[in-house]
Tab-separated table of C-alpha atoms in Angstrom:
chain	number	residue	atom	x	y	z
A	1	UNK	CA	-2.482	34.374	-38.289
A	2	UNK	CA	-3.341	30.753	-38.842
A	3	UNK	CA	-1.257	28.326	-41.330
A	4	UNK	CA	-2.643	27.892	-44.235
A	5	UNK	CA	-4.801	24.242	-45.012
A	6	UNK	CA	-1.877	21.642	-45.718
A	7	UNK	CA	-3.971	20.727	-49.015
A	8	UNK	CA	-2.979	24.445	-50.054
A	9	UNK	CA	0.244	25.378	-48.338
A	10	UNK	CA	2.419	26.999	-50.728
A	11	UNK	CA	6.425	25.459	-50.675
A	12	UNK	CA	8.443	27.729	-48.967
A	13	UNK	CA	11.600	28.077	-49.046
A	14	UNK	CA	12.918	27.477	-45.458
A	15	UNK	CA	15.917	29.190	-43.705
A	16	UNK	CA	19.333	27.608	-44.177
A	17	UNK	CA	20.131	25.842	-40.723
A	18	UNK	CA	22.535	27.298	-38.484
A	19	UNK	CA	24.467	24.230	-37.968
A	20	UNK	CA	25.413	24.563	-34.315
A	21	UNK	CA	22.311	23.179	-31.846
A	22	UNK	CA	20.413	25.861	-30.284
A	23	UNK	CA	19.966	25.216	-26.677
A	24	UNK	CA	17.275	27.025	-25.186
A	25	UNK	CA	18.120	28.766	-22.272
A	26	UNK	CA	16.246	28.621	-19.198
A	27	UNK	CA	13.581	31.566	-18.691
A	28	UNK	CA	14.708	33.445	-16.070
A	29	UNK	CA	11.283	32.958	-13.725
A	30	UNK	CA	11.459	34.477	-10.590
A	31	UNK	CA	10.933	31.683	-7.637
A	32	UNK	CA	9.518	31.516	-4.417
A	33	UNK	CA	12.870	31.781	-2.795
A	34	UNK	CA	13.798	35.269	-4.453
A	35	UNK	CA	14.612	38.266	-2.077
A	36	UNK	CA	13.600	40.899	-4.362
A	37	UNK	CA	11.278	42.989	-3.221
A	38	UNK	CA	11.569	45.502	-6.549
A	39	UNK	CA	9.538	44.569	-9.588
A	40	UNK	CA	11.458	42.958	-12.925
A	41	UNK	CA	10.723	42.098	-16.593
A	42	UNK	CA	12.787	39.426	-18.267
A	43	UNK	CA	12.885	36.702	-20.662
A	44	UNK	CA	14.133	34.955	-23.787
A	45	UNK	CA	14.301	35.040	-27.444
A	46	UNK	CA	14.424	31.490	-28.978
A	47	UNK	CA	15.355	30.562	-32.173
A	48	UNK	CA	15.192	26.759	-32.828
A	49	UNK	CA	15.478	24.673	-36.154
A	50	UNK	CA	14.473	20.824	-35.286
A	51	UNK	CA	14.920	17.937	-38.539
A	52	UNK	CA	14.405	14.388	-38.486
A	53	UNK	CA	15.792	11.569	-40.368
A	54	UNK	CA	14.493	8.494	-40.774
A	55	UNK	CA	15.719	5.124	-42.403
A	56	UNK	CA	12.265	3.743	-42.824
A	57	UNK	CA	11.461	4.378	-46.489
A	58	UNK	CA	7.897	4.496	-45.983
A	59	UNK	CA	8.393	7.616	-43.176
A	60	UNK	CA	8.842	11.071	-44.922
A	61	UNK	CA	11.806	13.228	-42.925
A	62	UNK	CA	10.206	15.640	-41.104
A	63	UNK	CA	11.154	19.531	-39.841
A	64	UNK	CA	10.045	22.318	-38.176
A	65	UNK	CA	11.149	25.629	-37.553
A	66	UNK	CA	10.237	28.776	-34.915
A	67	UNK	CA	11.223	31.701	-33.261
A	68	UNK	CA	9.772	32.736	-30.260
A	69	UNK	CA	9.564	35.184	-27.364
A	70	UNK	CA	9.148	34.577	-23.574
A	71	UNK	CA	8.558	37.482	-21.180
A	72	UNK	CA	8.193	37.626	-17.681
A	73	UNK	CA	6.801	40.305	-15.457
A	74	UNK	CA	6.692	40.696	-11.643
A	75	UNK	CA	6.109	43.687	-9.632
A	76	UNK	CA	7.243	45.273	-6.686
A	77	UNK	CA	5.872	43.983	-3.529
A	78	UNK	CA	2.888	45.539	-1.870
A	79	UNK	CA	1.111	45.084	1.530
A	80	UNK	CA	4.438	43.784	3.237
A	81	UNK	CA	4.902	40.590	1.086
A	82	UNK	CA	1.859	40.470	-1.693
A	83	UNK	CA	3.337	40.310	-5.388
A	84	UNK	CA	1.443	39.795	-8.608
A	85	UNK	CA	3.385	38.200	-11.949
A	86	UNK	CA	2.661	37.414	-15.635
A	87	UNK	CA	4.396	35.711	-18.657
A	88	UNK	CA	3.272	36.126	-22.018
A	89	UNK	CA	4.878	33.451	-24.950
A	90	UNK	CA	4.835	33.658	-28.337
A	91	UNK	CA	5.943	31.658	-31.052
A	92	UNK	CA	6.394	31.995	-35.218
A	93	UNK	CA	7.410	29.659	-37.701
A	94	UNK	CA	7.617	32.686	-40.097
A	95	UNK	CA	5.820	30.816	-42.680
A	96	UNK	CA	8.206	28.547	-42.839
A	97	UNK	CA	5.673	25.085	-42.510
A	98	UNK	CA	5.697	22.418	-44.736
A	99	UNK	CA	3.160	21.931	-47.606
A	100	UNK	CA	2.849	18.238	-46.027
A	101	UNK	CA	1.724	17.787	-42.731
A	102	UNK	CA	3.468	14.266	-42.313
A	103	UNK	CA	6.875	16.142	-43.199
A	104	UNK	CA	6.246	18.657	-39.702
A	105	UNK	CA	7.401	17.995	-36.506
A	106	UNK	CA	4.528	19.131	-34.852
A	107	UNK	CA	6.116	18.623	-31.484
A	108	UNK	CA	7.967	22.027	-31.799
A	109	UNK	CA	4.910	24.457	-31.978
A	110	UNK	CA	1.825	22.485	-32.959
A	111	UNK	CA	0.390	22.988	-36.613
A	112	UNK	CA	-0.340	26.321	-36.682
A	113	UNK	CA	1.974	29.222	-38.376
A	114	UNK	CA	1.580	31.335	-34.880
A	115	UNK	CA	1.177	30.508	-31.155
A	116	UNK	CA	0.492	32.864	-28.316
A	117	UNK	CA	-0.794	32.508	-24.906
A	118	UNK	CA	-0.360	33.573	-21.179
A	119	UNK	CA	1.459	31.291	-19.443
A	120	UNK	CA	1.476	32.730	-16.194
A	121	UNK	CA	-0.684	34.770	-14.393
A	122	UNK	CA	-0.344	34.625	-10.670
A	123	UNK	CA	-0.652	36.431	-7.239
A	124	UNK	CA	2.000	35.664	-4.689
A	125	UNK	CA	2.598	36.561	-1.006
A	126	UNK	CA	5.981	35.486	0.889
A	127	UNK	CA	7.592	36.190	3.983
A	128	UNK	CA	10.878	35.123	5.014
A	129	UNK	CA	9.606	31.094	6.056
A	130	UNK	CA	7.370	30.500	3.592
A	131	UNK	CA	5.841	31.522	-0.022
A	132	UNK	CA	2.388	30.777	-1.880
A	133	UNK	CA	1.149	31.382	-5.049
A	134	UNK	CA	-2.184	30.969	-6.627
A	135	UNK	CA	-2.865	31.509	-10.413
A	136	UNK	CA	-1.764	29.765	-13.732
A	137	UNK	CA	2.346	29.699	-13.316
A	138	UNK	CA	5.411	27.421	-14.239
A	139	UNK	CA	6.283	24.368	-11.867
A	140	UNK	CA	9.845	22.441	-11.291
A	141	UNK	CA	9.415	19.271	-9.953
A	142	UNK	CA	10.671	16.008	-11.106
A	143	UNK	CA	7.485	14.610	-12.767
A	144	UNK	CA	5.788	17.476	-12.960
A	145	UNK	CA	7.518	20.728	-14.515
A	146	UNK	CA	7.871	22.691	-17.332
A	147	UNK	CA	9.254	20.107	-20.138
A	148	UNK	CA	11.129	22.976	-20.993
A	149	UNK	CA	12.605	21.476	-24.132
A	150	UNK	CA	10.743	23.028	-27.406
A	151	UNK	CA	10.348	26.728	-27.837
A	152	UNK	CA	7.748	27.452	-25.300
A	153	UNK	CA	7.301	25.688	-21.811
A	154	UNK	CA	4.619	23.630	-20.213
A	155	UNK	CA	2.757	25.432	-17.643
A	156	UNK	CA	-0.085	24.741	-14.643
A	157	UNK	CA	-3.045	26.530	-13.207
A	158	UNK	CA	-2.002	25.866	-9.249
A	159	UNK	CA	-1.991	26.558	-5.677
A	160	UNK	CA	1.328	25.919	-4.870
A	161	UNK	CA	3.019	26.645	-0.933
A	162	UNK	CA	6.748	26.587	-0.648
A	163	UNK	CA	8.062	26.629	3.547
A	164	UNK	CA	11.766	26.861	4.469
A	165	UNK	CA	11.516	25.428	8.060
A	166	UNK	CA	15.520	25.159	8.899
A	167	UNK	CA	18.415	25.391	7.339
A	168	UNK	CA	19.211	23.112	3.975
A	169	UNK	CA	15.328	22.125	4.093
A	170	UNK	CA	12.379	22.958	1.371
A	171	UNK	CA	9.063	21.594	1.701
A	172	UNK	CA	6.586	22.085	-1.126
A	173	UNK	CA	2.640	21.656	-1.248
A	174	UNK	CA	1.007	21.544	-4.793
A	175	UNK	CA	-2.244	21.431	-5.967
A	176	UNK	CA	-2.710	21.873	-9.717
A	177	UNK	CA	-5.828	21.650	-11.857
A	178	UNK	CA	-5.312	22.160	-15.859
A	179	UNK	CA	-2.693	22.697	-17.665
A	180	UNK	CA	-0.704	24.561	-21.110
A	181	UNK	CA	1.771	21.700	-23.027
A	182	UNK	CA	4.121	23.071	-24.738
A	183	UNK	CA	1.744	23.089	-27.783
A	184	UNK	CA	-1.108	24.669	-26.181
A	185	UNK	CA	-2.869	28.066	-26.667
A	186	UNK	CA	-4.799	27.996	-23.622
A	187	UNK	CA	-4.862	25.580	-20.409
A	188	UNK	CA	-6.888	22.605	-20.866
A	189	UNK	CA	-8.118	19.515	-18.082
A	190	UNK	CA	-6.214	17.146	-19.817
A	191	UNK	CA	-2.346	15.428	-19.686
A	192	UNK	CA	-0.036	13.823	-22.364
A	193	UNK	CA	-2.385	10.268	-22.188
A	194	UNK	CA	-5.022	12.171	-23.955
A	195	UNK	CA	-5.562	12.570	-28.009
A	196	UNK	CA	-4.695	15.403	-29.922
A	197	UNK	CA	-7.513	18.190	-29.778
A	198	UNK	CA	-9.503	16.895	-26.595
A	199	UNK	CA	-11.476	19.580	-25.501
A	200	UNK	CA	-10.172	21.408	-28.335
A	201	UNK	CA	-6.213	20.815	-26.819
A	202	UNK	CA	-3.330	21.081	-29.907
A	203	UNK	CA	-1.271	18.934	-27.293
A	204	UNK	CA	1.075	17.238	-30.093
A	205	UNK	CA	4.008	14.807	-28.977
A	206	UNK	CA	1.929	13.246	-26.086
A	207	UNK	CA	1.206	9.564	-25.708
A	208	UNK	CA	-2.442	9.963	-27.077
A	209	UNK	CA	-3.602	6.899	-26.176
A	210	UNK	CA	-6.830	7.521	-24.649
A	211	UNK	CA	-9.888	7.720	-26.320
A	212	UNK	CA	-11.603	11.229	-27.589
A	213	UNK	CA	-14.662	10.684	-24.926
A	214	UNK	CA	-12.316	9.768	-21.746
A	215	UNK	CA	-13.294	11.625	-18.905
A	216	UNK	CA	-11.440	15.118	-18.186
A	217	UNK	CA	-8.272	14.181	-16.129
A	218	UNK	CA	-8.906	15.811	-12.117
A	219	UNK	CA	-5.143	17.460	-11.870
A	220	UNK	CA	-2.811	16.458	-9.232
A	221	UNK	CA	-1.869	16.783	-5.587
A	222	UNK	CA	1.778	16.603	-5.052
A	223	UNK	CA	3.812	17.279	-2.039
A	224	UNK	CA	7.684	16.985	-1.770
A	225	UNK	CA	10.648	17.399	0.589
A	226	UNK	CA	14.099	18.536	-0.253
A	227	UNK	CA	17.177	18.774	1.990
A	228	UNK	CA	21.186	19.331	1.401
A	229	UNK	CA	24.005	19.790	3.764
A	230	UNK	CA	27.496	19.134	2.902
A	231	UNK	CA	28.367	15.980	0.746
A	232	UNK	CA	24.573	15.017	0.538
A	233	UNK	CA	21.359	16.519	-1.269
A	234	UNK	CA	18.295	14.645	-1.530
A	235	UNK	CA	14.346	14.798	-1.910
A	236	UNK	CA	11.342	13.205	-1.780
A	237	UNK	CA	7.920	13.013	-3.365
A	238	UNK	CA	4.611	12.048	-3.476
A	239	UNK	CA	2.002	12.987	-6.629
A	240	UNK	CA	-1.511	11.969	-6.948
A	241	UNK	CA	-2.490	12.155	-10.468
A	242	UNK	CA	-6.032	11.817	-9.605
A	243	UNK	CA	-7.322	8.390	-11.515
A	244	UNK	CA	-4.776	7.803	-13.668
A	245	UNK	CA	-1.541	6.888	-10.601
A	246	UNK	CA	0.204	7.537	-7.441
A	247	UNK	CA	3.705	7.808	-6.882
A	248	UNK	CA	6.306	8.072	-4.615
A	249	UNK	CA	10.026	9.114	-5.575
A	250	UNK	CA	12.766	8.987	-3.834
A	251	UNK	CA	16.598	10.258	-4.894
A	252	UNK	CA	19.593	11.267	-3.129
A	253	UNK	CA	23.176	12.167	-3.742
A	254	UNK	CA	26.257	11.455	-1.826
A	255	UNK	CA	29.733	13.249	-3.165
A	256	UNK	CA	32.834	12.228	-1.464
A	257	UNK	CA	35.449	14.327	-0.452
A	258	UNK	CA	38.174	14.558	-3.542
A	259	UNK	CA	41.559	12.630	-3.695
A	260	UNK	CA	43.674	15.114	-5.574
A	261	UNK	CA	41.722	16.272	-8.633
A	262	UNK	CA	38.863	13.336	-8.632
A	263	UNK	CA	35.767	13.842	-7.070
A	264	UNK	CA	33.503	10.347	-6.288
A	265	UNK	CA	29.560	10.678	-6.358
A	266	UNK	CA	27.037	8.076	-5.895
A	267	UNK	CA	23.218	8.697	-6.611
A	268	UNK	CA	20.166	6.611	-6.187
A	269	UNK	CA	16.886	6.870	-7.020
A	270	UNK	CA	13.411	4.729	-6.516
A	271	UNK	CA	9.785	4.995	-7.854
A	272	UNK	CA	7.022	3.263	-6.512
A	273	UNK	CA	3.829	3.408	-8.217
A	274	UNK	CA	-0.004	2.391	-7.746
A	275	UNK	CA	-3.561	2.944	-8.419
A	276	UNK	CA	-6.711	3.092	-6.860
A	277	UNK	CA	-10.012	1.579	-7.853
A	278	UNK	CA	-11.192	4.679	-9.631
A	279	UNK	CA	-9.047	4.856	-13.172
A	280	UNK	CA	-9.363	6.582	-16.048
A	281	UNK	CA	-6.834	3.877	-17.806
A	282	UNK	CA	-8.608	1.182	-16.546
A	283	UNK	CA	-12.320	2.271	-17.047
A	284	UNK	CA	-11.255	2.975	-20.947
A	285	UNK	CA	-9.179	-0.335	-21.594
A	286	UNK	CA	-6.166	1.725	-22.427
A	287	UNK	CA	-3.034	-0.109	-23.686
A	288	UNK	CA	-0.012	1.391	-22.433
A	289	UNK	CA	3.256	0.242	-24.300
A	290	UNK	CA	0.668	-2.337	-26.188
A	291	UNK	CA	-0.907	-3.888	-22.565
A	292	UNK	CA	-4.313	-2.915	-21.085
A	293	UNK	CA	-4.842	-3.929	-17.799
A	294	UNK	CA	-6.581	-3.693	-14.119
A	295	UNK	CA	-4.680	-1.591	-12.101
A	296	UNK	CA	-1.638	0.493	-12.117
A	297	UNK	CA	1.706	-0.868	-10.341
A	298	UNK	CA	5.385	0.135	-11.454
A	299	UNK	CA	8.701	-0.102	-9.501
A	300	UNK	CA	11.849	1.318	-10.770
A	301	UNK	CA	15.261	1.389	-8.842
A	302	UNK	CA	18.212	3.175	-10.503
A	303	UNK	CA	21.886	4.202	-9.517
A	304	UNK	CA	24.234	6.679	-11.101
A	305	UNK	CA	27.763	6.861	-9.849
A	306	UNK	CA	30.633	8.489	-11.464
A	307	UNK	CA	33.648	10.835	-11.133
A	308	UNK	CA	34.150	14.764	-11.865
A	309	UNK	CA	38.461	15.190	-13.013
A	310	UNK	CA	39.126	18.859	-13.288
A	311	UNK	CA	36.546	19.746	-15.961
A	312	UNK	CA	35.187	16.566	-16.990
A	313	UNK	CA	32.676	14.334	-15.421
A	314	UNK	CA	32.050	11.073	-16.214
A	315	UNK	CA	29.097	8.608	-15.266
A	316	UNK	CA	27.229	5.262	-15.639
A	317	UNK	CA	23.399	5.002	-14.743
A	318	UNK	CA	21.320	2.215	-15.093
A	319	UNK	CA	17.430	1.808	-14.302
A	320	UNK	CA	15.116	-0.712	-14.367
A	321	UNK	CA	11.387	-0.839	-14.720
A	322	UNK	CA	10.460	-4.584	-13.095
A	323	UNK	CA	7.912	-6.456	-14.828
A	324	UNK	CA	4.685	-6.944	-12.826
A	325	UNK	CA	2.120	-10.130	-12.612
A	326	UNK	CA	-1.036	-10.331	-14.989
A	327	UNK	CA	-3.415	-7.681	-14.997
A	328	UNK	CA	-1.066	-4.605	-14.827
A	329	UNK	CA	-1.133	-1.643	-17.189
A	330	UNK	CA	1.731	-2.080	-19.445
A	331	UNK	CA	2.967	-5.055	-17.351
A	332	UNK	CA	4.548	-2.718	-14.612
A	333	UNK	CA	5.107	0.595	-17.137
A	334	UNK	CA	5.028	3.875	-15.161
A	335	UNK	CA	2.510	5.892	-15.849
A	336	UNK	CA	3.988	9.621	-16.054
A	337	UNK	CA	0.924	12.096	-17.200
A	338	UNK	CA	3.097	15.115	-17.667
A	339	UNK	CA	6.738	13.327	-19.286
A	340	UNK	CA	4.870	10.486	-21.257
A	341	UNK	CA	7.024	10.348	-24.483
A	342	UNK	CA	8.379	14.251	-23.858
A	343	UNK	CA	11.118	12.364	-22.047
A	344	UNK	CA	11.442	14.718	-19.456
A	345	UNK	CA	11.385	12.582	-16.526
A	346	UNK	CA	14.074	12.275	-14.125
A	347	UNK	CA	15.308	8.677	-14.635
A	348	UNK	CA	18.999	8.629	-14.862
A	349	UNK	CA	18.668	6.884	-18.172
A	350	UNK	CA	16.336	8.682	-20.135
A	351	UNK	CA	17.616	9.808	-23.515
A	352	UNK	CA	16.854	12.416	-25.382
A	353	UNK	CA	14.383	10.546	-27.613
A	354	UNK	CA	12.585	8.393	-24.998
A	355	UNK	CA	13.056	6.375	-21.815
A	356	UNK	CA	11.990	3.646	-19.652
A	357	UNK	CA	8.550	5.587	-19.265
A	358	UNK	CA	7.941	5.287	-22.952
A	359	UNK	CA	9.131	1.700	-23.662
A	360	UNK	CA	8.216	-0.403	-20.250
A	361	UNK	CA	9.491	-3.275	-18.657
A	362	UNK	CA	13.349	-3.611	-19.267
A	363	UNK	CA	16.335	-2.402	-18.166
A	364	UNK	CA	18.765	0.332	-19.127
A	365	UNK	CA	22.669	1.364	-18.849
A	366	UNK	CA	23.133	4.805	-19.985
A	367	UNK	CA	27.468	6.211	-20.190
A	368	UNK	CA	27.644	9.871	-20.240
A	369	UNK	CA	30.622	12.102	-20.284
A	370	UNK	CA	30.650	15.789	-20.122
A	371	UNK	CA	33.479	18.314	-20.663
A	372	UNK	CA	33.873	21.491	-20.221
A	373	UNK	CA	36.361	24.025	-21.874
A	374	UNK	CA	37.108	27.919	-22.350
A	375	UNK	CA	36.823	28.512	-18.653
A	376	UNK	CA	33.432	26.705	-18.654
A	377	UNK	CA	31.874	28.331	-22.047
A	378	UNK	CA	32.001	25.806	-24.374
A	379	UNK	CA	30.470	22.267	-22.823
A	380	UNK	CA	30.618	19.208	-24.827
A	381	UNK	CA	28.347	15.969	-23.844
A	382	UNK	CA	28.423	12.682	-24.830
A	383	UNK	CA	26.267	9.720	-23.898
A	384	UNK	CA	25.255	5.689	-25.004
A	385	UNK	CA	22.289	4.087	-23.671
A	386	UNK	CA	21.269	1.013	-24.180
A	387	UNK	CA	17.831	-0.609	-23.236
A	388	UNK	CA	16.774	-4.231	-23.066
A	389	UNK	CA	13.009	-3.895	-22.721
A	390	UNK	CA	10.050	-6.721	-22.531
A	391	UNK	CA	7.346	-5.266	-25.049
A	392	UNK	CA	10.347	-3.108	-27.221
A	393	UNK	CA	12.702	-5.103	-27.761
A	394	UNK	CA	16.737	-3.620	-27.239
A	395	UNK	CA	17.985	-0.635	-28.946
A	396	UNK	CA	20.572	1.732	-28.172
A	397	UNK	CA	21.001	5.377	-28.663
A	398	UNK	CA	24.129	7.583	-29.865
A	399	UNK	CA	24.134	11.309	-28.176
A	400	UNK	CA	25.871	14.477	-28.487
A	401	UNK	CA	25.399	17.813	-27.485
A	402	UNK	CA	27.787	20.862	-28.064
A	403	UNK	CA	26.709	24.107	-26.087
A	404	UNK	CA	28.347	27.576	-26.158
A	405	UNK	CA	27.795	30.040	-24.111
A	406	UNK	CA	29.123	33.525	-25.022
A	407	UNK	CA	30.284	36.122	-22.565
A	408	UNK	CA	30.980	39.721	-22.200
A	409	UNK	CA	28.775	42.258	-24.371
A	410	UNK	CA	27.350	38.982	-25.597
A	411	UNK	CA	26.251	37.230	-22.378
A	412	UNK	CA	23.210	35.851	-22.152
A	413	UNK	CA	23.708	34.466	-25.619
A	414	UNK	CA	23.408	30.129	-25.861
A	415	UNK	CA	24.353	28.198	-28.784
A	416	UNK	CA	23.401	24.588	-28.486
A	417	UNK	CA	23.164	21.437	-31.387
A	418	UNK	CA	21.407	18.381	-29.948
A	419	UNK	CA	21.976	15.649	-32.016
A	420	UNK	CA	21.006	11.484	-31.206
A	421	UNK	CA	20.280	8.682	-33.563
A	422	UNK	CA	18.200	5.795	-32.059
A	423	UNK	CA	18.791	1.842	-33.566
A	424	UNK	CA	17.080	-1.514	-32.984
A	425	UNK	CA	13.911	-2.294	-31.342
A	426	UNK	CA	10.277	-3.676	-31.955
A	427	UNK	CA	6.822	-2.996	-32.158
A	428	UNK	CA	7.656	0.109	-34.285
A	429	UNK	CA	9.450	2.082	-31.437
A	430	UNK	CA	11.395	3.410	-34.553
A	431	UNK	CA	8.977	3.740	-37.460
A	432	UNK	CA	9.692	0.767	-39.404
A	433	UNK	CA	11.981	-0.469	-36.602
A	434	UNK	CA	14.741	1.055	-38.682
A	435	UNK	CA	17.111	3.925	-37.367
A	436	UNK	CA	16.505	7.306	-37.159
A	437	UNK	CA	18.005	10.642	-35.968
A	438	UNK	CA	16.913	13.454	-34.618
A	439	UNK	CA	18.721	17.072	-34.920
A	440	UNK	CA	17.992	20.286	-32.934
A	441	UNK	CA	19.602	23.483	-33.569
A	442	UNK	CA	18.770	25.983	-30.854
A	443	UNK	CA	19.529	29.533	-30.002
A	444	UNK	CA	18.610	31.789	-27.300
A	445	UNK	CA	19.138	34.521	-25.410
A	446	UNK	CA	18.033	35.648	-22.133
A	447	UNK	CA	17.756	38.987	-21.132
């Protein structure tokens, strides 16, 4: 059922906020390394209430409410390793859409009152050493993933290979084509730099900088290797976002030997990005953070160091997007087709609202504390992030995240409240360059 037209919509009373943030549980999705040979069905129910409060008098507050079901089914294995899987997702605002479209947070599930999609439909073959999956599927990699921070996850039409050549090693090869965003009802040949309604795609919350006549996105080639042994774990990735950018990504963490109740760790990451001669952003003279260019070039180092003390983890992280020479798109900004403005990238300093991908050249510091109570059922995360950027000025974010997981007969039920306030910045990073707050109440039940 479609929502009523904005001009004719009748104002309806919204359900009362639950007051606690509902954090979505990850949907239990069978992965390539599952040892199950029997078929199974699982999924989750999600109820989200999002509210944006702006200090700018010319920007009205926005909100959205939605309930969503996510069902996953995988067949029993047959033919010595073959199986098939599918996922159905459906979201409904239950008639709570505000009458004024400017007051709707369309990033939750779009502008319609209901959305239903088949987000997975694949066939798979696996044995003890490797797994091949072909079709519509969820993918989880650092720069190409489900971006699962709304009622529905993103998914991809792709071919994937995962190999386990030796203990501690995992190798993955992926060729993705079209994708279904978090607000889309089918798969489209675009990404987050394309405008809403490109190819009929109701994609909201993206960058949207490309013109409506831009050529279709060709998808992505990606390859990665991960290794874990003893105190070390790390991964290395190569991405070719066709006609947008090529990227290498390295990340590693070393956990030192505990000294009593103190367990220190040190992590580092590095992103390198460049473009070839055929580039859609260059051809369309698209401005990223306000700057067009003739090439893509980006370098982003990062460090994260911290300590676990009993049930508390405290860490301090840093990232920098290096400024590049004249003629570089965004002055050196990272091009990230599947995370730009979603704020779901793997940089250590990315906040709930945004990170350096959205702000371009500059640096960021993030101090975070995570505390567990009640045998881990209650978790409280607090963070402070400071950005100093070339084109978006200086800003800082304050973040609070409260998560409560029930057990016993209510096992699988999770309540979460995420809240962040952003202050400062320039060039309308925040509307009117004034502070704004985003409160996300999320309830989920995994079954």
